[in-house]
Amino acid sequence: SAVISQKPSRDICQRGTSLTIQCQVDSQVTMMFWYRQQPGQSLTLIATANQGSEATYESGFVIDKFPISRPNLTFSTLTVSNMSPEDSSIYLCSVEDRGRTNYGYTFGSGTRLTVV
Amino acid sequence: ELKVEQNPLFLSMQEGKNYTIYCNYSTTSDRLYWYRQDPGKSLESLFVLLSNGAVKQEGRLMASLDTKARLSTLHITAAVHDLSATYFCAVCTSGTYKYIFGTGTRLKVLA
């Protein structure tokens, strides 16, 4: 199955600053997904990133706040911009694991972000 | 808009007991997934259910899907402490690649 390396694993940031989260996949994938998981909550899809095109954002999420890059088929970044304490969450990237489609999607290890 | 609800949200059970977690969704779907999340960890894929009547089993966990009722169940047999985790179902709307997560069920198995 696909292996995703997500960095950083955690960070504590000052409000008003930005943090860029990276996900590296060990195989080529068409779509990468970015999720947010607020404390004690379920996962909410932020956006879908396709290589070579603009990311598609879900309702309630905008590019200015969460810019995404997808320079190639194995890598993507999510930036959390102008952070406030409300952005404190776990952020996860995910890919459809075509090598194991019957086993669903594979997730990165997550980035635990605390904004102070 | 696809909505996915799970119940119960919290479940505390004794070791050796059986219990079922329910996942209801609001629109037609062609794929449903179950995931496990341990505290502070990422998600681990458990099952994918692709058709009406599908049943998958792994150890003490068994998942089933009824697409007509828009319902999936995750049945726990003779629970053990190691099953303590949060369980999520996730549903794809037919014809899309996006999937929406359920609210999650936090399971605690007491020794």
Short mmCIF file of C-alpha atoms in Angstrom, two decimals:
data_model
loop_
_atom_site.label_atom_id
_atom_site.label_comp_id
_atom_site.label_asym_id
_atom_site.label_seq_id
_atom_site.Cartn_x
_atom_site.Cartn_y
_atom_site.Cartn_z
CA SER A 1 0.00 0.00 0.00
CA ALA A 2 0.98 3.63 -0.40
CA VAL A 3 3.13 5.20 2.30
CA ILE A 4 2.70 8.88 3.13
CA SER A 5 5.28 10.96 4.94
CA GLN A 6 3.69 14.03 6.51
CA LYS A 7 5.66 16.85 8.11
CA PRO A 8 5.74 18.39 10.60
CA SER A 9 4.08 16.04 13.03
CA ARG A 10 3.23 18.88 15.36
CA ASP A 11 3.86 22.56 15.80
CA ILE A 12 2.99 25.42 18.10
CA CYS A 13 2.60 28.68 16.23
CA GLN A 14 1.93 32.30 17.05
CA ARG A 15 -1.31 33.81 15.83
CA GLY A 16 -0.95 35.74 12.60
CA THR A 17 1.79 33.50 11.25
CA SER A 18 1.56 30.75 8.62
CA LEU A 19 2.52 27.09 8.61
CA THR A 20 3.14 24.88 5.61
CA ILE A 21 2.45 21.17 5.91
CA GLN A 22 4.04 18.73 3.49
CA CYS A 23 2.94 15.32 2.29
CA GLN A 24 5.17 13.03 0.28
CA VAL A 25 3.77 9.80 -1.18
CA ASP A 26 5.96 6.89 -2.23
CA SER A 27 3.95 6.33 -5.41
CA GLN A 28 2.25 8.48 -8.01
CA VAL A 29 -1.34 9.40 -7.20
CA THR A 30 -3.83 11.47 -9.14
CA MET A 31 -5.65 13.09 -6.26
CA MET A 32 -4.57 14.08 -2.81
CA PHE A 33 -7.00 15.18 -0.16
CA TRP A 34 -6.53 17.49 2.80
CA TYR A 35 -8.63 17.10 5.93
CA ARG A 36 -9.00 18.97 9.18
CA GLN A 37 -9.89 17.28 12.44
CA GLN A 38 -10.76 19.67 15.22
CA PRO A 39 -10.29 18.43 18.79
CA GLY A 40 -12.67 15.60 19.58
CA GLN A 41 -14.41 15.96 16.22
CA SER A 42 -14.70 14.08 12.97
CA LEU A 43 -12.76 14.82 9.81
CA THR A 44 -13.77 17.60 7.45
CA LEU A 45 -12.54 17.73 3.87
CA ILE A 46 -10.73 20.99 3.14
CA ALA A 47 -9.81 20.51 -0.51
CA THR A 48 -8.80 18.11 -3.23
CA ALA A 49 -5.47 18.65 -4.97
CA ASN A 50 -4.86 17.45 -8.51
CA GLN A 51 -1.47 17.74 -10.13
CA GLY A 52 -1.28 20.61 -12.60
CA SER A 53 -4.53 22.29 -11.68
CA GLU A 54 -6.00 24.48 -8.99
CA ALA A 55 -7.18 22.73 -5.87
CA THR A 56 -10.92 22.31 -5.38
CA TYR A 57 -12.09 23.69 -2.05
CA GLU A 58 -15.06 22.59 -0.02
CA SER A 59 -17.65 24.96 1.32
CA GLY A 60 -16.26 27.03 4.15
CA PHE A 61 -12.65 26.80 3.01
CA VAL A 62 -10.93 29.34 0.77
CA ILE A 63 -7.68 29.44 -1.10
CA ASP A 64 -6.44 32.59 0.62
CA LYS A 65 -6.63 30.87 3.99
CA PHE A 66 -5.52 27.38 2.90
CA PRO A 67 -3.37 27.64 -0.22
CA ILE A 68 -2.40 24.28 -1.64
CA SER A 69 0.37 23.29 -4.01
CA ARG A 70 0.61 20.09 -6.04
CA PRO A 71 3.77 20.33 -8.11
CA ASN A 72 3.92 16.64 -9.05
CA LEU A 73 2.17 13.32 -8.61
CA THR A 74 3.88 12.44 -5.32
CA PHE A 75 3.88 15.68 -3.33
CA SER A 76 1.54 18.33 -1.97
CA THR A 77 1.60 21.12 0.57
CA LEU A 78 -1.13 22.82 2.57
CA THR A 79 -0.48 26.22 4.12
CA VAL A 80 -2.54 27.48 7.02
CA SER A 81 -2.31 31.25 6.68
CA ASN A 82 -2.74 34.07 9.16
CA MET A 83 -3.46 31.60 11.90
CA SER A 84 -5.79 32.12 14.82
CA PRO A 85 -6.46 29.84 17.80
CA GLU A 86 -9.52 28.50 15.94
CA ASP A 87 -7.14 26.88 13.46
CA SER A 88 -5.79 24.59 16.16
CA SER A 89 -6.54 21.15 14.77
CA ILE A 90 -5.02 18.05 13.31
CA TYR A 91 -4.46 18.33 9.58
CA LEU A 92 -4.22 15.15 7.53
CA CYS A 93 -3.47 14.38 3.93
CA SER A 94 -4.93 11.35 2.23
CA VAL A 95 -4.66 9.48 -1.06
CA GLU A 96 -6.70 6.79 -2.69
CA ASP A 97 -4.51 3.75 -2.53
CA ARG A 98 -4.99 2.21 -5.94
CA GLY A 99 -2.64 -0.56 -5.00
CA ARG A 100 -5.17 -1.58 -2.38
CA THR A 101 -8.43 -0.01 -3.51
CA ASN A 102 -10.45 -2.49 -1.51
CA TYR A 103 -8.81 -1.22 1.62
CA GLY A 104 -9.81 2.41 1.15
CA TYR A 105 -7.76 5.51 1.38
CA THR A 106 -4.43 5.91 3.12
CA PHE A 107 -3.81 8.77 5.51
CA GLY A 108 -0.69 10.58 6.54
CA SER A 109 0.28 10.57 10.19
CA GLY A 110 -1.22 14.01 10.70
CA THR A 111 0.03 17.41 11.81
CA ARG A 112 -1.13 18.55 15.21
CA LEU A 113 -1.25 22.34 15.11
CA THR A 114 -1.66 24.53 18.16
CA VAL A 115 -2.03 28.28 17.66
CA VAL A 116 -1.32 30.47 20.66
CA GLU B 1 -25.84 17.28 0.58
CA LEU B 2 -24.56 14.01 1.94
CA LYS B 3 -24.82 13.64 5.68
CA VAL B 4 -23.40 10.77 7.67
CA GLU B 5 -24.44 10.03 11.21
CA GLN B 6 -23.14 7.45 13.61
CA ASN B 7 -24.54 6.18 16.85
CA PRO B 8 -23.74 5.88 19.53
CA LEU B 9 -21.20 8.69 19.83
CA PHE B 10 -19.72 7.14 22.94
CA LEU B 11 -19.73 3.52 23.96
CA SER B 12 -18.35 2.00 27.11
CA MET B 13 -18.54 -1.76 27.27
CA GLN B 14 -17.23 -4.65 29.26
CA GLU B 15 -14.75 -7.09 27.82
CA GLY B 16 -16.42 -10.13 26.36
CA LYS B 17 -19.62 -8.32 25.40
CA ASN B 18 -21.04 -7.76 21.93
CA TYR B 19 -22.18 -4.47 20.51
CA THR B 20 -23.06 -2.77 17.22
CA ILE B 21 -22.19 0.67 15.90
CA TYR B 22 -24.54 2.15 13.31
CA CYS B 23 -23.77 4.43 10.39
CA ASN B 24 -26.65 6.12 8.54
CA TYR B 25 -26.18 8.23 5.44
CA SER B 26 -28.55 10.47 3.57
CA THR B 27 -27.98 9.94 -0.17
CA THR B 28 -27.08 7.21 -2.61
CA SER B 29 -23.57 5.91 -2.19
CA ASP B 30 -21.46 3.31 -3.92
CA ARG B 31 -18.70 2.96 -1.35
CA LEU B 32 -18.55 2.95 2.40
CA TYR B 33 -15.45 2.69 4.55
CA TRP B 34 -14.78 1.99 8.19
CA TYR B 35 -11.71 3.42 9.88
CA ARG B 36 -10.15 3.17 13.29
CA GLN B 37 -8.31 6.02 15.02
CA ASP B 38 -6.28 5.57 18.18
CA PRO B 39 -5.73 8.64 20.37
CA GLY B 40 -3.15 10.96 18.86
CA LYS B 41 -2.80 8.76 15.80
CA SER B 42 -3.87 8.85 12.19
CA LEU B 43 -6.60 6.70 10.64
CA GLU B 44 -6.30 3.03 9.89
CA SER B 45 -8.49 1.53 7.18
CA LEU B 46 -10.58 -1.42 8.40
CA PHE B 47 -13.11 -2.25 5.71
CA VAL B 48 -14.49 -1.07 2.42
CA LEU B 49 -18.02 -2.13 1.46
CA LEU B 50 -18.94 -1.82 -2.18
CA SER B 51 -22.36 -3.37 -2.69
CA ASN B 52 -25.68 -4.02 -1.05
CA GLY B 53 -25.46 -6.93 1.33
CA ALA B 54 -21.68 -6.80 1.52
CA VAL B 55 -20.23 -8.25 4.69
CA LYS B 56 -16.59 -8.13 5.72
CA GLN B 57 -15.02 -9.62 8.82
CA GLU B 58 -11.65 -9.21 10.44
CA GLY B 59 -11.06 -10.73 13.84
CA ARG B 60 -13.72 -9.51 16.28
CA LEU B 61 -15.07 -6.88 13.88
CA MET B 62 -17.68 -7.44 11.20
CA ALA B 63 -19.05 -4.75 8.90
CA SER B 64 -22.15 -4.91 6.73
CA LEU B 65 -23.91 -2.66 4.28
CA ASP B 66 -27.58 -2.20 3.39
CA THR B 67 -27.72 0.34 0.58
CA LYS B 68 -31.50 0.34 0.47
CA ALA B 69 -31.72 1.39 4.09
CA ARG B 70 -28.59 3.55 3.69
CA LEU B 71 -27.18 1.86 6.74
CA SER B 72 -23.93 0.20 7.65
CA THR B 73 -23.16 -1.60 10.87
CA LEU B 74 -19.91 -2.44 12.61
CA HIS B 75 -20.43 -5.35 14.96
CA ILE B 76 -18.03 -6.08 17.77
CA THR B 77 -17.91 -9.62 19.08
CA ALA B 78 -16.48 -10.49 22.51
CA ALA B 79 -14.80 -7.11 22.91
CA VAL B 80 -11.26 -6.85 24.20
CA HIS B 81 -9.43 -3.83 25.59
CA ASP B 82 -7.31 -3.48 22.45
CA LEU B 83 -10.41 -2.50 20.50
CA SER B 84 -10.66 0.76 22.43
CA ALA B 85 -10.45 3.53 19.82
CA THR B 86 -12.63 5.88 17.81
CA TYR B 87 -14.36 4.31 14.83
CA PHE B 88 -15.44 6.31 11.81
CA CYS B 89 -17.52 5.40 8.83
CA ALA B 90 -16.98 7.36 5.63
CA VAL B 91 -19.28 7.45 2.62
CA CYS B 92 -18.67 8.41 -1.00
CA THR B 93 -21.51 9.99 -2.93
CA SER B 94 -22.21 7.98 -6.05
CA GLY B 95 -20.19 9.16 -9.00
CA THR B 96 -17.76 11.27 -6.98
CA TYR B 97 -14.38 10.74 -5.42
CA LYS B 98 -15.12 12.64 -2.24
CA TYR B 99 -16.13 10.96 0.93
CA ILE B 100 -17.76 12.36 4.00
CA PHE B 101 -16.91 11.11 7.46
CA GLY B 102 -19.42 10.17 10.11
CA THR B 103 -19.40 11.75 13.52
CA GLY B 104 -17.31 8.94 14.99
CA THR B 105 -17.95 6.49 17.82
CA ARG B 106 -15.57 6.58 20.74
CA LEU B 107 -15.33 3.05 22.10
CA LYS B 108 -13.90 2.19 25.46
CA VAL B 109 -13.64 -1.45 26.45
CA LEU B 110 -13.35 -1.96 30.17
CA ALA B 111 -11.30 -4.81 31.53
#
